Coordinates of C-alpha atoms and ligand atoms in Angstrom, one line a residue:
X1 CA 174.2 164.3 174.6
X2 CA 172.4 167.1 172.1
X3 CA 171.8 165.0 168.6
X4 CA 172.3 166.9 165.4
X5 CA 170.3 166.6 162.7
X6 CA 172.0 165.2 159.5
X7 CA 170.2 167.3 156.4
X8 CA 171.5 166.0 153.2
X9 CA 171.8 167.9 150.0
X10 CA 173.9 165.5 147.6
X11 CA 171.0 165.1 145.5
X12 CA 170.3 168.9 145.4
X13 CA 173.2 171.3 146.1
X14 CA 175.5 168.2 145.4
X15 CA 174.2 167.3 142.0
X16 CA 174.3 171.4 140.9
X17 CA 178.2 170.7 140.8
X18 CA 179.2 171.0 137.2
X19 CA 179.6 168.1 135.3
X20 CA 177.1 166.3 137.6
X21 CA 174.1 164.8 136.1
X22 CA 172.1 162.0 137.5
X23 CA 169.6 159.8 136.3
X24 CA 166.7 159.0 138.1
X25 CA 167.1 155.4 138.9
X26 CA 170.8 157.0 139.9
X27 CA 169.0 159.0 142.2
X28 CA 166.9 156.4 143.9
X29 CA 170.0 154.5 144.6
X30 CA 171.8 157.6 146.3
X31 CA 168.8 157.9 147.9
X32 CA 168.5 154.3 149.5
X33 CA 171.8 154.6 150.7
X34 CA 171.4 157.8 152.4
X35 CA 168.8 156.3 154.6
X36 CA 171.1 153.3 155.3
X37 CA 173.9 156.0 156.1
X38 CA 170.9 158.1 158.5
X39 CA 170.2 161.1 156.7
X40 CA 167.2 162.6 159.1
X41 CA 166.6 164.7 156.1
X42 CA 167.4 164.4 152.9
X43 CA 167.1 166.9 150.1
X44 CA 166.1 164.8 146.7
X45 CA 165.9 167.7 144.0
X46 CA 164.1 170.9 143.5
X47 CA 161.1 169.4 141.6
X48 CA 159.8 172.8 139.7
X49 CA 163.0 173.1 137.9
X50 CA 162.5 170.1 135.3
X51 CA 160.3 167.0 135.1
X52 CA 163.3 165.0 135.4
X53 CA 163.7 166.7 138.8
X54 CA 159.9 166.2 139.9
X55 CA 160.1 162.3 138.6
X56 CA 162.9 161.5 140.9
X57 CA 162.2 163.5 144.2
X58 CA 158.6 161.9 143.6
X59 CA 160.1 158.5 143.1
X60 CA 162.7 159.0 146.2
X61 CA 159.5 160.6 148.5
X62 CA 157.6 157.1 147.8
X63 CA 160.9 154.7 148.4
X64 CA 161.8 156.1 151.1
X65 CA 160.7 155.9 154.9
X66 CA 163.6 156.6 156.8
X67 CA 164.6 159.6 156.6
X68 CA 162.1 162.7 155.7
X69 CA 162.7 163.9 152.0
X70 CA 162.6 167.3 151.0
X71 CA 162.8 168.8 147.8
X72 CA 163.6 172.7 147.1
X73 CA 161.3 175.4 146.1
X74 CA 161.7 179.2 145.4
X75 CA 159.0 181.8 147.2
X76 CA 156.4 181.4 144.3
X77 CA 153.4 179.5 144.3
X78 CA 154.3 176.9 141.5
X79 CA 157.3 175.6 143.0
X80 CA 155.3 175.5 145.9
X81 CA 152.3 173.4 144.5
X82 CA 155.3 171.1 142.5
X83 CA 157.4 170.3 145.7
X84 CA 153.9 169.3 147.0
X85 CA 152.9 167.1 144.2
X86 CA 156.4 165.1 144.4
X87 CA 156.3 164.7 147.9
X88 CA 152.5 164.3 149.6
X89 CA 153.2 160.8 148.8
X90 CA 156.3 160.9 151.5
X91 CA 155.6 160.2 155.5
X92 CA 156.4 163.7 156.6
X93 CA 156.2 165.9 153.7
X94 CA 158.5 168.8 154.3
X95 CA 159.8 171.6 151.9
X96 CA 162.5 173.9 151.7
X97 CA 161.6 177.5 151.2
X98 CA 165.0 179.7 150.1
X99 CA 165.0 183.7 149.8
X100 CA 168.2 185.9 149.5
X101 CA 168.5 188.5 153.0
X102 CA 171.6 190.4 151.5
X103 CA 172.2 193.4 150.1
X104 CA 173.9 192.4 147.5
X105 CA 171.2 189.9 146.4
X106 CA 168.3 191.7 147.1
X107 CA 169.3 194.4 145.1
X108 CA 170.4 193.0 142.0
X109 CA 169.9 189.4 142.0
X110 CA 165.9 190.0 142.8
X111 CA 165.6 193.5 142.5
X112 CA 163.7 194.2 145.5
X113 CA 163.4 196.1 148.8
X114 CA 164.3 194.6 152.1
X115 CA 161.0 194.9 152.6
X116 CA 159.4 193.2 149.6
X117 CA 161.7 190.4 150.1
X118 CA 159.9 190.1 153.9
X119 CA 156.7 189.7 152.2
X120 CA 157.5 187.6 149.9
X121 CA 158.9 185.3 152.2
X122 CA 156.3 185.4 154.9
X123 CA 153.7 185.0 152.0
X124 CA 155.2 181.8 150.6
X125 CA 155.8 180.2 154.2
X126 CA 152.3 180.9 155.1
X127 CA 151.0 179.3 151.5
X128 CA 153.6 176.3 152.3
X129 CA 152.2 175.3 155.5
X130 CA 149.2 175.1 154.6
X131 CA 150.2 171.9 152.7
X132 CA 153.0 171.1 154.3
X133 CA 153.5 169.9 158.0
X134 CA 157.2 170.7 158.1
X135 CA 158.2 173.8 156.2
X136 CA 161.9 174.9 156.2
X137 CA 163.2 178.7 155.5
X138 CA 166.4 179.3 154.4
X139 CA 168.0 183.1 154.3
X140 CA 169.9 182.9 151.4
X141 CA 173.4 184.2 151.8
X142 CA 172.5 184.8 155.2
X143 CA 176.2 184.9 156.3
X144 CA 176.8 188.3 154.5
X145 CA 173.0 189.9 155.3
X146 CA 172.7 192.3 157.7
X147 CA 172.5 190.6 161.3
X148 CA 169.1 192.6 162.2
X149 CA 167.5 192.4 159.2
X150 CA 167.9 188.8 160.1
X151 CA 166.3 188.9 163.3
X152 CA 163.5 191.3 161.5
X153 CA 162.4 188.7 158.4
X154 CA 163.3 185.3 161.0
X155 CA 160.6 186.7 163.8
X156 CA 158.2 187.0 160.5
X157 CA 158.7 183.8 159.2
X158 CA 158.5 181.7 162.3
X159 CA 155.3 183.8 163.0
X160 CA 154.0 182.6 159.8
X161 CA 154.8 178.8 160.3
X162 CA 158.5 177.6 159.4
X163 CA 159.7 174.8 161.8
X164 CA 163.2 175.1 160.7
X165 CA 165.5 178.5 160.2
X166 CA 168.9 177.7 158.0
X167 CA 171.2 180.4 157.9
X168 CA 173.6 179.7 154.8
X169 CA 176.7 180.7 154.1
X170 CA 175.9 180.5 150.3
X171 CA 179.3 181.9 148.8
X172 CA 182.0 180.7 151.9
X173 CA 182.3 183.9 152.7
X174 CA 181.8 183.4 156.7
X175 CA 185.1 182.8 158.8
X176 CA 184.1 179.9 162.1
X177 CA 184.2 182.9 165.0
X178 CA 182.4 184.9 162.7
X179 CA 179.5 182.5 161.4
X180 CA 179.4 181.2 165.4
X181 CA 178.8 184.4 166.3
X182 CA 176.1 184.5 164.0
X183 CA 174.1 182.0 165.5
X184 CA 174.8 183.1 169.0
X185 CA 173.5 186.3 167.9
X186 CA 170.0 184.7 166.6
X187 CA 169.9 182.6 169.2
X188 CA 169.2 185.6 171.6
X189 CA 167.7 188.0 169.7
X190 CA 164.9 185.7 167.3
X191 CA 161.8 185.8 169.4
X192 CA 160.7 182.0 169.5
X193 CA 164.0 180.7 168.0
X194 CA 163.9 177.6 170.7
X195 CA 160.3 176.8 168.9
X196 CA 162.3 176.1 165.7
X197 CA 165.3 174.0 164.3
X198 CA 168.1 176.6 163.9
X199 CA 170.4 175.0 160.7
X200 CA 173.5 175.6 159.2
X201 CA 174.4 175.5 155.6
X202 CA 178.6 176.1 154.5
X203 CA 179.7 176.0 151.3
X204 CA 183.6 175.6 151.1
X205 CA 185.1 178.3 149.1
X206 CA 187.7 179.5 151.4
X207 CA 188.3 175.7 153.3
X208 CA 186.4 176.3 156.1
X209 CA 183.3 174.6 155.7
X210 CA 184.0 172.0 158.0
X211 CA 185.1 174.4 160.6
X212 CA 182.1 176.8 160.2
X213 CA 179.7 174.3 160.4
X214 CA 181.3 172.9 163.8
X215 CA 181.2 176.4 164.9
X216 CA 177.7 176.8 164.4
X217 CA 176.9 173.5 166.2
X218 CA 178.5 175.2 169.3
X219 CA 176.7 177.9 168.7
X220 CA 173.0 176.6 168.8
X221 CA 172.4 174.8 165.4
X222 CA 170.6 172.0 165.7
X223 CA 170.8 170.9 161.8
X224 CA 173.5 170.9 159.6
X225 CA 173.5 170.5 155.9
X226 CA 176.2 169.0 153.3
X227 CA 176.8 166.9 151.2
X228 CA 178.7 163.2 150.6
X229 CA 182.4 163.6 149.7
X230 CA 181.8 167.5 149.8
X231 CA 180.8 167.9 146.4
X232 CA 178.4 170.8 145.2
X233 CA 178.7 174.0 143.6
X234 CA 182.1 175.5 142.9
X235 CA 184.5 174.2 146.0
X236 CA 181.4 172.7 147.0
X237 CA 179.5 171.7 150.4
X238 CA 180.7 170.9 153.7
X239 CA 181.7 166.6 153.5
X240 CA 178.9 165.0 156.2
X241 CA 181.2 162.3 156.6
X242 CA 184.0 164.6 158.1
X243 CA 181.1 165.9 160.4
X244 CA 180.2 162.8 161.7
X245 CA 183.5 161.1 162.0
X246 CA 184.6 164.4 163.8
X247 CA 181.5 164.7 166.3
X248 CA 182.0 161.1 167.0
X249 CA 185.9 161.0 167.4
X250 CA 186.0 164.1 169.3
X251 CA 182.8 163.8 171.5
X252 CA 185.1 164.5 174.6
X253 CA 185.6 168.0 173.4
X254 CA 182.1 168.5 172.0
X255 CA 179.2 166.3 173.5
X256 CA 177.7 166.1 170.1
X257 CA 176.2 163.4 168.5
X258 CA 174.2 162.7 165.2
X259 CA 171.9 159.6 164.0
X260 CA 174.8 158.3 161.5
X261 CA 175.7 155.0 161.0
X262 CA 179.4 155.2 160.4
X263 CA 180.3 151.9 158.7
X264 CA 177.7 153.0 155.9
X265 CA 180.4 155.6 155.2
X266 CA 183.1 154.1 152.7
X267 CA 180.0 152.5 150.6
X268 CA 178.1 155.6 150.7
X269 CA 180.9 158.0 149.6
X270 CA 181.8 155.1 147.1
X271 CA 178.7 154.7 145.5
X272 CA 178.1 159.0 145.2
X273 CA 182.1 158.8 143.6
X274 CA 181.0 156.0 141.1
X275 CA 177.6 157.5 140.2
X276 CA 178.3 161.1 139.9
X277 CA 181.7 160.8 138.3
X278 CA 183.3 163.0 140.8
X279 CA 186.5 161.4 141.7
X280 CA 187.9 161.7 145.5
X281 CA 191.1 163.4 146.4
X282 CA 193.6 160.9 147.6
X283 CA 194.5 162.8 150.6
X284 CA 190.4 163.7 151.4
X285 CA 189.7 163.2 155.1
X286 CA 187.9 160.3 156.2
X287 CA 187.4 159.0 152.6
X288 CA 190.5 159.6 150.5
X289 CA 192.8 156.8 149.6
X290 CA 195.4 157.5 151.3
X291 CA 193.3 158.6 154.7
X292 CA 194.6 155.3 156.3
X293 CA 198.1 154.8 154.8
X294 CA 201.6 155.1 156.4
X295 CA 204.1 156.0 154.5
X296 CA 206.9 156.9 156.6
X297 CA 209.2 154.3 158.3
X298 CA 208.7 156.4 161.3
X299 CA 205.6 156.3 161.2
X300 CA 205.4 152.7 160.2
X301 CA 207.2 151.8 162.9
X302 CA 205.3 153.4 165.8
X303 CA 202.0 152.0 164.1
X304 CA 203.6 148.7 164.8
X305 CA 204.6 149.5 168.2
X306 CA 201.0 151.0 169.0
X307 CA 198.6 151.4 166.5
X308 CA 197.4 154.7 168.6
X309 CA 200.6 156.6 167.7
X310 CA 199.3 157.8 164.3
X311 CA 195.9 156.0 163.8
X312 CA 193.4 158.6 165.6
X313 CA 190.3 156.7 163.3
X314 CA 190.2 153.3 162.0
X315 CA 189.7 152.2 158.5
X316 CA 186.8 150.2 160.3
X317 CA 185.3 152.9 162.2
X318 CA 183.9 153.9 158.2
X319 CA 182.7 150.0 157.4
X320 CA 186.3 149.8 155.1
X321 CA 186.6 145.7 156.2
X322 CA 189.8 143.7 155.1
X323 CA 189.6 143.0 151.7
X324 CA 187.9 139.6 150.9
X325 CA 189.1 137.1 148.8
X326 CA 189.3 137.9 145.0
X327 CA 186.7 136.3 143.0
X328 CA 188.2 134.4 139.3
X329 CA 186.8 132.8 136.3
X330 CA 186.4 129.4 138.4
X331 CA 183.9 131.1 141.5
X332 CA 180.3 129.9 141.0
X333 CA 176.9 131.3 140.7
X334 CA 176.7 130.5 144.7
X335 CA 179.9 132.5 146.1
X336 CA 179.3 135.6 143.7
X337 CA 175.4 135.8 144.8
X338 CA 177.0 135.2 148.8
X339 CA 179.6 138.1 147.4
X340 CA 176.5 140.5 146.2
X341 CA 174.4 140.4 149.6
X342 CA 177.6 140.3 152.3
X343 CA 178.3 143.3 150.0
X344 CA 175.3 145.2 151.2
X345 CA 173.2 144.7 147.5
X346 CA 169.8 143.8 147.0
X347 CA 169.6 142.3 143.4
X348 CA 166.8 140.1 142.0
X349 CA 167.3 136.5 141.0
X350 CA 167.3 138.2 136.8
X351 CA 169.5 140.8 137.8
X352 CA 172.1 138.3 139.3
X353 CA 171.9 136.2 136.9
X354 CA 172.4 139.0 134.3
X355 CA 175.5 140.4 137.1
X356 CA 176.3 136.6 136.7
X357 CA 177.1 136.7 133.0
X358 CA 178.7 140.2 132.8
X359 CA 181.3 138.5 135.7
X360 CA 181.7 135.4 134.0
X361 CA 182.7 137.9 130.4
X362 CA 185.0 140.1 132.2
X363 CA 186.8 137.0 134.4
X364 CA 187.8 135.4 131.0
X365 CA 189.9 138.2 130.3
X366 CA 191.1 139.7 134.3
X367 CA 192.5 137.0 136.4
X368 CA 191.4 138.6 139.5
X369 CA 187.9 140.1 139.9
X370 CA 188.4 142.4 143.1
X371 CA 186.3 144.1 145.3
X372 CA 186.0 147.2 143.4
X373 CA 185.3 145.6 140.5
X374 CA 182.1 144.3 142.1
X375 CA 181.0 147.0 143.2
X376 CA 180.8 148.5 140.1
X377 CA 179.1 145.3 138.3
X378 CA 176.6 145.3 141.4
X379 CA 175.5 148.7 141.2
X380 CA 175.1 149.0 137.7
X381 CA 173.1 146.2 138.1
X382 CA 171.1 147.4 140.8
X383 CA 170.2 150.6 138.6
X384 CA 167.2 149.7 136.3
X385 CA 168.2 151.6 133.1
X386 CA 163.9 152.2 132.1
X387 CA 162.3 151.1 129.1
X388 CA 163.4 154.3 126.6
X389 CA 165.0 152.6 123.5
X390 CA 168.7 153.4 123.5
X391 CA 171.8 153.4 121.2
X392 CA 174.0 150.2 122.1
X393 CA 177.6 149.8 121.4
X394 CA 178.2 146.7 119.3
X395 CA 181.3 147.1 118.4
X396 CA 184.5 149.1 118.4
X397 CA 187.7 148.6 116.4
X398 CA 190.9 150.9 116.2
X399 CA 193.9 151.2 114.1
X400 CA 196.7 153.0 115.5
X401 CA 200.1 153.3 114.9
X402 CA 202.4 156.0 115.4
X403 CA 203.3 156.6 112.0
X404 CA 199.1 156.4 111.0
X405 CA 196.3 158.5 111.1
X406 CA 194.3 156.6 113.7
X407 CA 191.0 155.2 112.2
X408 CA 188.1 154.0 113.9
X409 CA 184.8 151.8 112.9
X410 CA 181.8 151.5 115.6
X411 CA 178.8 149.6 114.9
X412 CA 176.0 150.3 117.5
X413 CA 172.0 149.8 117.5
X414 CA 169.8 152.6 117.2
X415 CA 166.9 152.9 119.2
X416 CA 165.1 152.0 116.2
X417 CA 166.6 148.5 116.4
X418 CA 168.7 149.0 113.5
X419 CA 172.4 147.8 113.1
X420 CA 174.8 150.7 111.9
X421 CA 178.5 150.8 111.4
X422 CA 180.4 154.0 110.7
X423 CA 184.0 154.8 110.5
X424 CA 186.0 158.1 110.4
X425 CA 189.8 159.2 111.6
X426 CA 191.3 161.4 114.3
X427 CA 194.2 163.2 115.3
X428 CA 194.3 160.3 118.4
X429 CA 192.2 157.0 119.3
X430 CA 189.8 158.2 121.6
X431 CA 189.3 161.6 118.8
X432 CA 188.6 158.9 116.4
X433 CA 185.8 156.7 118.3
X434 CA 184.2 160.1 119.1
X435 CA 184.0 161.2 115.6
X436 CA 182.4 158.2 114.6
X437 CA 180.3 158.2 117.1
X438 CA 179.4 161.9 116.2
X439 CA 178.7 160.9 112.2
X440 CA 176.3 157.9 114.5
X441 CA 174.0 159.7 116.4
X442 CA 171.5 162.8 114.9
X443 CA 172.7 165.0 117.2
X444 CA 175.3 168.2 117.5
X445 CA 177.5 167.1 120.1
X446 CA 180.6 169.1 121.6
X447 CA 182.8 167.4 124.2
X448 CA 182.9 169.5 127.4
X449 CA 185.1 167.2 129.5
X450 CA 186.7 163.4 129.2
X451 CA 188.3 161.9 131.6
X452 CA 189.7 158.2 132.1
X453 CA 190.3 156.4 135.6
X454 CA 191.6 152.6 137.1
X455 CA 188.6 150.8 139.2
X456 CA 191.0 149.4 141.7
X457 CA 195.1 148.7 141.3
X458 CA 196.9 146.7 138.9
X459 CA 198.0 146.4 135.2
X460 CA 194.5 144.7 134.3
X461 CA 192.2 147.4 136.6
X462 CA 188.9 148.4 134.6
X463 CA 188.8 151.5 132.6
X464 CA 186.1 153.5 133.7
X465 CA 185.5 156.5 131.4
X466 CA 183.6 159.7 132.0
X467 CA 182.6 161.7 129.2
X468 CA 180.6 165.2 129.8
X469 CA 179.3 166.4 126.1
X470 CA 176.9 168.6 124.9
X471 CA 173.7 167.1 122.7
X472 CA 172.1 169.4 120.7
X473 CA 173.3 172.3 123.0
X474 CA 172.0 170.5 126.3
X475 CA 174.7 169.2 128.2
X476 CA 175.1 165.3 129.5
X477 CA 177.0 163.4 131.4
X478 CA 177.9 159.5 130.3
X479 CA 179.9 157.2 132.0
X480 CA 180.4 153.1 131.6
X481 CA 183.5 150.6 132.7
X482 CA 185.1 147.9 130.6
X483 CA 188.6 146.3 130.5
X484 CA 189.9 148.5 127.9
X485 CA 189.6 152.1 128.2
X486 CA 188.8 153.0 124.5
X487 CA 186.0 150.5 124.6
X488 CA 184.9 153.0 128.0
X489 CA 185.8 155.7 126.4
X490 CA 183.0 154.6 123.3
X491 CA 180.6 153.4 125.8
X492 CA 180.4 156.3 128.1
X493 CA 180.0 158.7 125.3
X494 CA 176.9 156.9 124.0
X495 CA 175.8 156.6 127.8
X496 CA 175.9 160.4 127.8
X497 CA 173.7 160.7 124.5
X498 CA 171.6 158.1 126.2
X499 CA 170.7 160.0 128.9
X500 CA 170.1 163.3 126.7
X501 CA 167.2 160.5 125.0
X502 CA 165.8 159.2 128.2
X503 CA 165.5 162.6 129.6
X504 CA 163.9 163.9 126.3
X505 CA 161.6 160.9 126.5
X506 CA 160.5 161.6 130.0
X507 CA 159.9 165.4 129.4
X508 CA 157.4 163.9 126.3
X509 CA 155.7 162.0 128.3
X510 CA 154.8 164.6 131.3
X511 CA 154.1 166.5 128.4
X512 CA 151.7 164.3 126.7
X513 CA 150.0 163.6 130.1
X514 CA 149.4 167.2 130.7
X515 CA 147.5 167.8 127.6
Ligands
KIV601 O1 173.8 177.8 149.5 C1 172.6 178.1 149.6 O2 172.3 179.3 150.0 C2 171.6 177.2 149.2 C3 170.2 177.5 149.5 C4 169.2 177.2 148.4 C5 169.8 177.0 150.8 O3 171.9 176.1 148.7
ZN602 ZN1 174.1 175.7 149.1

């Protein structure tokens, strides 16, 4: 059976989406659970484009060991030299090298010849490898470049040291016959293209991402590259789940398989959904909600009568186990730890007993505490927020009534340590907290998006809140969880100016160790 390798670009391509915006220690986590899910590869950031971005795939290329870890860099010498700082420390340091092969890039995205472009990218893969043991090229919008042009700038670039070819489809322009053709096409005209790993890269702007990616695998590809849940630029990347449930369920049609564990699925695609904000269609293969449910009596009934009837992949084929026992007010300190590690978390005795305290709060006022409300305690948990002082919420009070202007008074500590209490009105509740919080915190902010969800069913499910702002014209992403949404709603927003602070803070202190 041919093995594919799994190349993952959630932390790269995937957190480009708009909207998206990780933290470091957000990162790392991703990270850790995209070795337990069996990334061979996986892309942790493109460390020239900000110090946040070097800090992290630095951080992830000394956590992790298995699975290589990449990071992106253009053809220039600095992004070169910065993807090497971040990852020497890693076991196989490998980087990713991209240049556009179209027309339409070359000549107005970089302005150059077909020619100059060659050069450029033989000259930067022959500078990479001389640091690096494992440098991939990728033809940028290779699916709309001319075929032998292709074949011209590939020979060149092998010849100069790349191990691994990826032939994007950058825009999801590429039908499946046509982008399988493509590969075919390499396939027998690259001199030395067996030397190399040939990969594929589909973006999903006409739905076909999925589809051309399985195409190229029948074609010759011996990589593929997406992302968890899909996400990524505009329609985003092709979902590596649906890959590798696909390879795996229909490996009597293909004789594929790849290195991924399949129960890490649901908690993979869980934990990206939670982190990044990015919430998953219902009706999403493989990881939607409604992937496994029945609705129909028909359909009902002949799952009844043979499971096999309408059931072609099992909820426990993706590590989604029956639903354990709801923890309550009365569980103690024993069960909940038990609860954290059968969950798959790795907490310290502080951080449990932290997780402890936040579970014991939040059962005093939800009878149940379910699994998804766990999940959520645990990973935040898990994530080690850094040592930046922050604003804290404190407090959060609302008058509303439907013949009143709403009014609302926060009091929060500053990073200074100092107690502050403000209060100002709004056309709604939520427009109220926000304005107060605006008249708390220095900054201009503008809200770009908000957007309130349940954790879980039921009349008492958490609010969790997601609020993407701009702070002082650089834009941020905040999100938090509480019983009531306004009280979300007020944390997430300060969670989003948070982040704007740590990130400032970070970029001061590369700064300051530069000098
Ligand atoms: O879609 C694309 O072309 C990319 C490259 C940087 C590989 O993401
Ligand atoms: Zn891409």
């Amino acid at each position: 059976m041919r093995k594919i390798d799994i190349f993952d670009t959630t932390l790269r391509d995937g957190e480009q989406a708009a909207g998206i915006n990780l933290n470091t220690a957000e990162k790392l986590e991703i990270a850790r659970q995209l070795e337990r899910f069996g990334a061979t590869i996986i892309e942790a950031g493109f460390p020239a484009s900000s110090p946040g971005d070097f800090d992290a795939v630095q951080k992830i290329a000394k956590t992790v060991k298995n699975s290589i870890v990449t990071g992106l860099a253009r053809t220039v010498q600095k992004d070169i030299d910065a993807a090497w700082e971040a990852l020497k420390v890693g076991q196989q340091p490998h980087v990713h090298v991209f240049l556009a092969t179209s027309p339409i890039h070359m000549e107005y995205k970089l302005k150059k010849s077909p020619e100059e472009v060659v050069e450029l990218a033989v000259e930067s893969v022959k500078y990479a490898s001389k640091k690096f043991p494992l440098v991939q090229w990728s033809a940028e919008d290779a699916s709309r470049s001319d075929k032998e042009f292709l074949v011209h700038i590939i020979n060149k670039v092998i010849a100069a040291g790349a191990n691994v070819i990826n032939i994007p489809d950058t825009v999801g322009y590429a039908t499946p016959a046509e982008y399988g053709a493509l590969f075919k096409y390499l396939k027998e005209n690259v001199t030395g293209i067996d030397k190399v790993k040939l990969s594929a890269h589909c973006h999903n702007d006409l739905g076909m991402a999925t589809a051309n990616t399985i195409a190229a695998i029948e074609n010759g590809a011996d990589q593929i590259e997406g992302t968890i849940n899909g996400i990524g630029e505009r329609a985003g990347n092709v979902a590596l789940e649906e890959i590798a449930v696909a390879l795996h369920t229909r490996q009597d049609f293909y004789g594929f398989g790849t290195d991924v564990h399949l129960k890490e699925i649901k908690r993979t695609s869980q934990l990206v959904s939670q982190l990044t904000g990015v919430v998953i269609q219902p009706n999403k293969a493989v990881v939607g909600k409604n992937a496994f449910a029945h609705e129909s009596g028909i359909h009902q009934d002949g799952m009844l009568k043979h499971p096999e009837t309408y059931e072609i992949i099992t909820p426990e084929l993706i590590g989604e186990t029956a639903v354990p026992l709801a923890l309550g007010k009365h569980s103690g300190r024993h069960a909940f730890k038990d609860r954290a590690v059968s969950m798959g978390f790795d907490l310290s005795e502080e951080k449990i007993n932290e997780a402890f305290i936040a579970f014991k709060e939040l059962a005093d006022r939800k009878k149940e505490i379910t699994e998804d409300d766990l999940f959520v305690l645990f990973t935040d948990k898990q994530i080690d927020s850094g040592d930046t002082p922050v604003y804290e919420l404190k407090n959060v009070q609302v008058q509303y009534g439907t013949a009143n202007v709403p009014t609302a008074t926060v009091t929060a500590i500053t990073p200074d340590g100092e107690e502050v209490s403000k209060a100002a009105t709004g056309s709604g509740s939520v427009e109220a907290i926000f304005n107060t919080l605006e008249e708390l915190v220095p900054g201009k902010v503008h809200i770009l998006d908000y957007r309130v969800t349940s954790v879980g069913k039921g009349r008492d499910a958490l609010g969790e809140a997601l609020v993407n702002l701009s702070y002082d014209g650089n834009s941020t992403t905040g999100r938090d969880v509480a019983q009531d949404v306004l009280e979300a709603s007020a944390k997430a927003y300060l969670n989003a100016v948070n982040r704007q602070l740590i990130k400032e803070d970070l970029q001061g202190k590369q700064q300051a160790a530069i000098l």
